Short mmCIF file of C-alpha atoms in Angstrom, two decimals:
data_model
loop_
_atom_site.label_atom_id
_atom_site.label_comp_id
_atom_site.label_asym_id
_atom_site.label_seq_id
_atom_site.Cartn_x
_atom_site.Cartn_y
_atom_site.Cartn_z
CA MET A 27 13.12 -33.31 6.69
CA LEU A 28 11.13 -30.42 8.19
CA GLN A 29 13.04 -27.97 10.32
CA PRO A 30 11.65 -26.36 13.50
CA LEU A 31 10.49 -22.78 13.22
CA SER A 32 13.07 -20.12 13.83
CA GLY A 33 12.69 -17.72 16.72
CA ALA A 34 11.58 -14.92 14.39
CA LEU A 35 8.83 -17.02 12.87
CA LEU A 36 7.64 -18.18 16.27
CA THR A 37 7.43 -14.58 17.37
CA ALA A 38 5.45 -13.66 14.26
CA THR A 39 3.06 -16.60 14.62
CA GLY A 40 2.71 -16.64 18.39
CA ASP A 41 1.56 -19.33 20.78
CA LEU A 42 -2.15 -19.28 19.99
CA PRO A 43 -4.81 -21.32 21.78
CA ARG A 44 -6.91 -23.90 19.95
CA PHE A 45 -8.96 -22.37 17.17
CA THR A 46 -12.73 -22.59 17.55
CA LEU A 47 -15.71 -20.75 16.10
CA GLY A 48 -15.81 -18.61 19.21
CA THR A 49 -12.18 -17.62 18.68
CA VAL A 50 -13.23 -15.76 15.53
CA PHE A 51 -15.11 -13.27 17.72
CA THR A 52 -12.80 -13.24 20.74
CA GLY A 53 -9.31 -13.47 19.23
CA TRP A 54 -8.99 -9.82 18.17
CA SER A 55 -5.66 -8.14 17.56
CA LEU A 56 -4.92 -4.47 16.92
CA GLU A 57 -3.41 -4.44 13.44
CA PRO A 58 -2.26 -0.90 12.55
CA VAL A 59 -2.80 -0.95 8.77
CA PRO A 60 -6.41 -2.27 8.80
CA PHE A 61 -7.26 -0.04 11.75
CA VAL A 62 -5.96 3.16 10.13
CA LEU A 63 -7.55 2.34 6.76
CA THR A 64 -10.90 1.54 8.33
CA VAL A 65 -10.98 4.70 10.44
CA TRP A 66 -9.92 7.02 7.63
CA VAL A 67 -12.04 5.56 4.82
CA ALA A 68 -15.18 5.14 6.94
CA GLY A 69 -14.62 8.56 8.53
CA LEU A 70 -14.31 10.33 5.18
CA TYR A 71 -17.46 8.62 3.92
CA LEU A 72 -19.46 9.62 7.01
CA TYR A 73 -18.12 13.17 6.74
CA GLY A 74 -19.31 13.37 3.13
CA ALA A 75 -22.74 12.04 4.03
CA SER A 76 -23.01 14.57 6.87
CA LEU A 77 -22.12 17.41 4.48
CA LEU A 78 -25.03 16.44 2.27
CA ARG A 79 -27.44 16.31 5.20
CA ARG A 80 -26.30 19.71 6.52
CA ARG A 81 -27.04 21.39 3.19
CA GLY A 82 -30.42 19.67 2.95
CA ASP A 83 -29.61 17.04 0.32
CA ARG A 84 -30.74 13.45 0.68
CA TRP A 85 -28.32 10.52 0.86
CA PRO A 86 -29.84 7.02 1.17
CA VAL A 87 -29.24 5.44 4.56
CA GLY A 88 -28.90 2.06 2.87
CA ARG A 89 -25.80 3.22 1.02
CA THR A 90 -24.19 4.40 4.25
CA VAL A 91 -24.98 1.08 5.91
CA ALA A 92 -23.55 -0.82 2.93
CA PHE A 93 -20.29 1.13 2.90
CA VAL A 94 -19.46 1.70 6.58
CA PRO A 95 -20.66 -1.18 8.80
CA ALA A 96 -20.94 -3.72 5.98
CA GLY A 97 -18.00 -2.86 3.71
CA MET A 98 -15.38 -1.34 6.00
CA GLY A 99 -16.70 -3.29 8.99
CA LEU A 100 -16.20 -6.58 7.16
CA PHE A 101 -12.75 -5.44 6.04
CA TYR A 102 -11.69 -4.80 9.63
CA PHE A 103 -13.38 -7.98 10.84
CA ALA A 104 -11.54 -10.09 8.27
CA THR A 105 -8.13 -8.60 9.09
CA ALA A 106 -8.28 -7.91 12.85
CA SER A 107 -10.66 -10.48 14.35
CA GLY A 108 -9.80 -14.10 14.97
CA LEU A 109 -9.70 -14.54 11.20
CA GLY A 110 -6.78 -12.12 11.03
CA THR A 111 -5.12 -13.58 14.11
CA TYR A 112 -5.17 -17.15 12.75
CA ASP A 113 -4.85 -16.47 9.01
CA THR A 114 -1.19 -17.54 8.99
CA THR A 115 -1.86 -20.52 11.27
CA LEU A 116 -4.62 -22.31 9.36
CA LEU A 117 -5.09 -22.17 5.59
CA SER A 118 -8.82 -22.80 6.05
CA VAL A 119 -9.10 -19.63 8.17
CA HIS A 120 -7.19 -17.68 5.56
CA MET A 121 -9.57 -18.95 2.88
CA VAL A 122 -12.59 -17.59 4.75
CA GLN A 123 -10.73 -14.29 5.04
CA HIS A 124 -9.92 -14.44 1.32
CA MET A 125 -13.57 -14.78 0.33
CA ILE A 126 -14.67 -11.92 2.58
CA LEU A 127 -12.00 -9.58 1.24
CA SER A 128 -12.36 -10.51 -2.43
CA MET A 129 -16.16 -10.76 -2.64
CA LEU A 130 -18.21 -9.43 0.29
CA VAL A 131 -16.15 -6.30 0.97
CA PRO A 132 -16.02 -5.11 -2.70
CA MET A 133 -19.73 -5.78 -3.14
CA ALA A 134 -20.63 -3.77 -0.06
CA LEU A 135 -18.30 -0.90 -0.95
CA ALA A 136 -19.77 -0.69 -4.45
CA LEU A 137 -23.32 -0.64 -3.05
CA GLY A 138 -22.27 2.33 -0.91
CA ALA A 139 -21.58 4.43 -4.08
CA PRO A 140 -18.60 6.39 -2.66
CA VAL A 141 -17.73 7.90 -6.07
CA THR A 142 -21.19 9.43 -6.34
CA LEU A 143 -20.87 10.77 -2.81
CA ALA A 144 -17.47 12.28 -3.61
CA LEU A 145 -18.77 13.96 -6.78
CA ARG A 146 -21.59 15.55 -4.78
CA THR A 147 -19.44 16.81 -1.91
CA LEU A 148 -15.95 17.59 -3.24
CA PRO A 149 -14.94 21.21 -4.00
CA PRO A 150 -14.85 22.15 -7.71
CA ARG A 151 -11.16 21.51 -8.37
CA PRO A 152 -10.91 18.04 -6.71
CA ARG A 153 -14.20 17.15 -8.41
CA ARG A 154 -12.66 17.96 -11.80
CA TRP A 155 -9.65 15.82 -10.91
CA LEU A 156 -11.90 12.90 -10.02
CA LEU A 157 -13.90 13.28 -13.23
CA ALA A 158 -10.65 13.38 -15.21
CA VAL A 159 -9.58 10.10 -13.60
CA LEU A 160 -12.96 8.48 -14.29
CA HIS A 161 -12.80 9.49 -17.96
CA SER A 162 -9.13 8.60 -18.41
CA ARG A 163 -7.94 5.83 -20.70
CA VAL A 164 -6.39 3.99 -17.75
CA ALA A 165 -9.75 3.85 -15.94
CA LYS A 166 -11.49 2.60 -19.08
CA VAL A 167 -8.92 -0.15 -19.53
CA LEU A 168 -8.96 -1.24 -15.88
CA SER A 169 -12.77 -1.41 -15.88
CA PHE A 170 -13.07 -3.25 -19.21
CA PRO A 171 -15.32 -6.20 -18.24
CA PRO A 172 -13.40 -9.03 -19.98
CA LEU A 173 -10.16 -7.77 -18.43
CA THR A 174 -11.63 -7.44 -14.93
CA LEU A 175 -13.09 -10.94 -15.20
CA LEU A 176 -9.71 -12.30 -16.28
CA LEU A 177 -7.93 -10.57 -13.38
CA TYR A 178 -10.53 -11.74 -10.91
CA VAL A 179 -10.47 -15.42 -11.83
CA THR A 180 -6.71 -15.74 -12.43
CA SER A 181 -5.51 -13.80 -9.39
CA PRO A 182 -6.21 -16.65 -6.91
CA TRP A 183 -4.39 -19.12 -9.14
CA ALA A 184 -1.35 -16.87 -9.21
CA LEU A 185 -1.56 -16.39 -5.45
CA TYR A 186 -1.75 -20.03 -4.38
CA PHE A 187 0.21 -21.78 -7.13
CA SER A 188 3.27 -19.56 -7.19
CA GLY A 189 5.70 -18.43 -4.53
CA TRP A 190 3.59 -15.37 -3.74
CA TYR A 191 1.48 -16.88 -0.96
CA THR A 192 4.51 -18.47 0.69
CA ALA A 193 6.24 -15.07 0.63
CA THR A 194 3.25 -13.45 2.37
CA LEU A 195 3.57 -15.93 5.23
CA HIS A 196 7.14 -14.81 5.88
CA SER A 197 6.63 -11.06 5.43
CA ALA A 198 4.17 -8.90 7.37
CA TYR A 199 4.44 -6.22 4.67
CA LEU A 200 3.57 -8.61 1.83
CA HIS A 201 0.81 -10.07 3.96
CA GLU A 202 -0.90 -6.66 4.21
CA VAL A 203 -0.31 -6.05 0.50
CA MET A 204 -2.08 -9.33 -0.25
CA HIS A 205 -5.14 -8.20 1.75
CA LEU A 206 -5.30 -4.92 -0.15
CA HIS A 207 -4.75 -6.74 -3.45
CA LEU A 208 -7.74 -9.01 -2.83
CA VAL A 209 -9.97 -6.01 -2.13
CA LEU A 210 -8.67 -4.01 -5.09
CA VAL A 211 -9.12 -6.80 -7.64
CA GLY A 212 -12.58 -7.47 -6.24
CA CYS A 213 -13.48 -3.78 -6.57
CA LEU A 214 -12.31 -3.67 -10.18
CA PHE A 215 -14.61 -6.59 -10.95
CA PHE A 216 -17.67 -5.71 -8.85
CA TRP A 217 -17.83 -1.91 -9.20
CA PRO A 218 -18.99 -1.83 -12.86
CA ILE A 219 -21.25 -4.82 -12.25
CA ILE A 220 -23.07 -3.20 -9.31
CA GLY A 221 -23.29 -0.11 -11.50
CA ILE A 222 -24.44 2.53 -8.99
CA ASP A 223 -21.39 4.79 -9.33
CA PRO A 224 -20.65 6.54 -12.65
CA VAL A 225 -17.57 4.45 -13.39
CA PRO A 226 -16.50 3.28 -16.86
CA GLY A 227 -17.05 -0.33 -17.84
CA LYS A 228 -20.78 -0.42 -17.03
CA VAL A 229 -22.74 -2.76 -19.28
CA ALA A 230 -26.36 -3.83 -19.64
CA TYR A 231 -27.91 -5.98 -16.92
CA PRO A 232 -27.99 -9.22 -18.95
CA PHE A 233 -24.23 -8.99 -19.53
CA ARG A 234 -23.60 -8.16 -15.85
CA MET A 235 -25.47 -11.28 -14.81
CA LEU A 236 -23.55 -13.30 -17.40
CA LEU A 237 -20.26 -12.10 -15.88
CA VAL A 238 -21.38 -13.27 -12.44
CA VAL A 239 -22.44 -16.66 -13.80
CA LEU A 240 -19.04 -17.03 -15.48
CA THR A 241 -17.27 -16.79 -12.09
CA LEU A 242 -19.09 -19.87 -10.75
CA PRO A 243 -17.12 -22.57 -12.61
CA PHE A 244 -13.80 -20.82 -11.93
CA HIS A 245 -14.40 -20.77 -8.16
CA ALA A 246 -15.55 -24.38 -8.24
CA PHE A 247 -12.57 -25.52 -10.32
CA LEU A 248 -10.08 -23.72 -8.07
CA GLY A 249 -11.70 -25.12 -4.94
CA VAL A 250 -11.72 -28.67 -6.30
CA THR A 251 -8.11 -28.30 -7.42
CA ILE A 252 -7.01 -27.22 -3.94
CA MET A 253 -9.03 -30.05 -2.39
CA GLY A 254 -7.26 -32.59 -4.58
CA GLU A 255 -3.79 -31.05 -4.33
CA GLU A 256 -1.24 -33.21 -2.51
CA THR A 257 1.49 -30.54 -2.52
CA LEU A 258 1.14 -28.20 0.42
CA ILE A 259 0.31 -24.58 -0.33
CA GLY A 260 2.72 -22.42 1.63
CA GLY A 261 5.55 -24.93 1.46
CA ASP A 262 6.77 -26.10 4.87
CA TRP A 263 5.23 -23.19 6.79
CA TYR A 264 2.20 -25.06 8.15
CA PRO A 265 4.05 -28.33 8.90
CA ASN A 266 6.72 -26.36 10.76
CA LEU A 267 4.09 -24.93 13.08
CA HIS A 268 3.66 -28.44 14.49
CA HIS A 269 7.16 -28.19 15.99
CA GLY A 270 6.04 -25.28 18.13
CA PRO A 271 3.67 -25.08 21.09
CA MET A 272 0.59 -25.19 18.83
CA GLY A 273 1.46 -28.65 17.53
CA ALA A 274 -0.80 -30.26 20.14
CA TRP A 275 -3.98 -28.93 18.53
CA LEU A 276 -3.14 -28.06 14.91
CA PRO A 277 -4.81 -30.32 12.31
CA ASP A 278 -2.89 -32.14 9.65
CA PRO A 279 -1.83 -29.47 7.10
CA LEU A 280 -3.09 -31.49 4.14
CA ASP A 281 -6.48 -32.07 5.77
CA ASP A 282 -6.75 -28.37 6.53
CA GLN A 283 -5.82 -27.57 2.93
CA HIS A 284 -8.59 -29.84 1.66
CA LEU A 285 -11.03 -28.05 3.98
CA ALA A 286 -9.81 -24.71 2.62
CA GLY A 287 -10.56 -25.82 -0.94
CA GLY A 288 -14.06 -26.89 0.06
CA LEU A 289 -14.70 -23.54 1.74
CA LEU A 290 -13.53 -21.70 -1.37
CA TRP A 291 -15.77 -23.78 -3.59
CA GLY A 292 -18.92 -23.51 -1.46
CA SER A 293 -18.64 -19.89 -0.34
CA GLY A 294 -17.75 -18.66 -3.83
CA ASP A 295 -20.94 -20.11 -5.26
CA LEU A 296 -23.09 -18.78 -2.41
CA VAL A 297 -21.77 -15.22 -2.68
CA ALA A 298 -22.04 -15.24 -6.47
CA LEU A 299 -25.67 -16.36 -6.22
CA ALA A 300 -26.34 -13.60 -3.69
CA LEU A 301 -24.87 -11.06 -6.12
CA PHE A 302 -27.04 -12.55 -8.85
CA GLY A 303 -30.06 -11.80 -6.66
CA VAL A 304 -28.89 -8.22 -6.07
CA LEU A 305 -28.47 -7.64 -9.80
CA PHE A 306 -31.87 -9.14 -10.57
CA THR A 307 -33.49 -6.80 -8.03
CA GLN A 308 -31.66 -3.81 -9.52
CA TRP A 309 -32.76 -4.87 -13.01
CA VAL A 310 -36.41 -5.06 -11.96
CA ARG A 311 -36.26 -1.66 -10.25
CA SER A 312 -34.55 -0.13 -13.29
CA SER A 313 -37.23 -1.56 -15.57
CA LEU A 314 -40.00 -0.17 -13.35
CA GLN A 315 -38.38 3.27 -13.29
CA GLU A 316 -37.98 3.19 -17.06
CA ALA A 317 -41.65 2.25 -17.41
CA LYS A 318 -42.64 5.21 -15.20
CA ARG A 319 -40.51 7.57 -17.28
CA GLU A 320 -42.08 6.23 -20.47
CA ASP A 321 -45.58 6.69 -19.00
CA ARG A 322 -44.77 10.30 -18.10
CA ARG A 323 -43.41 10.91 -21.60
CA LEU A 324 -46.54 9.48 -23.23
CA ASP A 325 -48.78 11.47 -20.89
CA LEU A 326 -46.92 14.65 -21.84
CA LEU A 327 -47.25 13.91 -25.56
CA GLU A 328 -50.95 13.21 -25.11
CA ALA A 329 -51.43 16.46 -23.22
CA ARG A 330 -49.62 18.39 -25.96
CA GLU A 331 -51.78 16.77 -28.65
CA ARG A 332 -54.95 17.66 -26.74
CA ALA A 333 -53.74 21.22 -26.33
CA ALA A 334 -52.93 21.45 -30.04
CA SER A 335 -56.35 20.05 -30.97
CA GLN A 336 -58.04 22.51 -28.64
CA ARG A 337 -56.15 25.43 -30.18
CA ALA A 338 -57.10 24.24 -33.68
CA ALA A 339 -60.78 23.98 -32.64
CA ASP A 340 -60.72 27.44 -31.11
CA ALA A 341 -59.19 28.86 -34.29
CA ASP A 342 -62.03 27.42 -36.34
#
């Protein structure tokens, strides 16, 4: 028999109004950890970009847009908007948050190339430290593509089919750690695949695209599994919410869990296909640049041969 929520849990969850699409954009809450991280990380990035501009160096605006409003903006949106406010109330809301933090945020951060920016702006000693980290054995292991793929596809299984997710519902600290974990694992997977920064683990474009394709069945299988699961993820947390003031509008926990699985399945495929498009565009641009370099090399060889022939003719 389900027990009513304790006073502490009611305080943590709150008496929230009915969740709607509009609530995502109006139900903001000031969460200290996401706020501090967003301000500091985005601020440091903007400071580095401004240093380059002040000394006359160019830094692509697109990278700044990708990192600050897209990457860190999505991170704050996922954790402090209505998604963050309701992520312990509805599993389906949490699943949308999960996909943003584990896929969209890492992709955008990688496109912003913060490591390249740091290498161009840091003083000599910190730059040497960063290079030492990038060339360390630990970095090479953590960016090894088969390992990052394994971590990326197994992490959600460990989260939802162990006691970890239930523990995050009862602990604000573990809840924030989970958010950071999703971003970190996503970064380990996406950073070498995007391949703008000089990080270890970078592979040729065909293999990068193969890694992205390999994630599709794992997302689909996990989503379908959650949709067909009859045991509630989170234990009695979501059913217990029905004993509180939100019981009048909360959906059936099992129905909401099935919706969460469908969202994971569909959104995972869409984001992976979007990344596939990004990689294909990068591959085409890289091929065009390589063709231009080869043309310049051949032109230089031809010019040298003409000069040598001219000198030989003049000698005769």
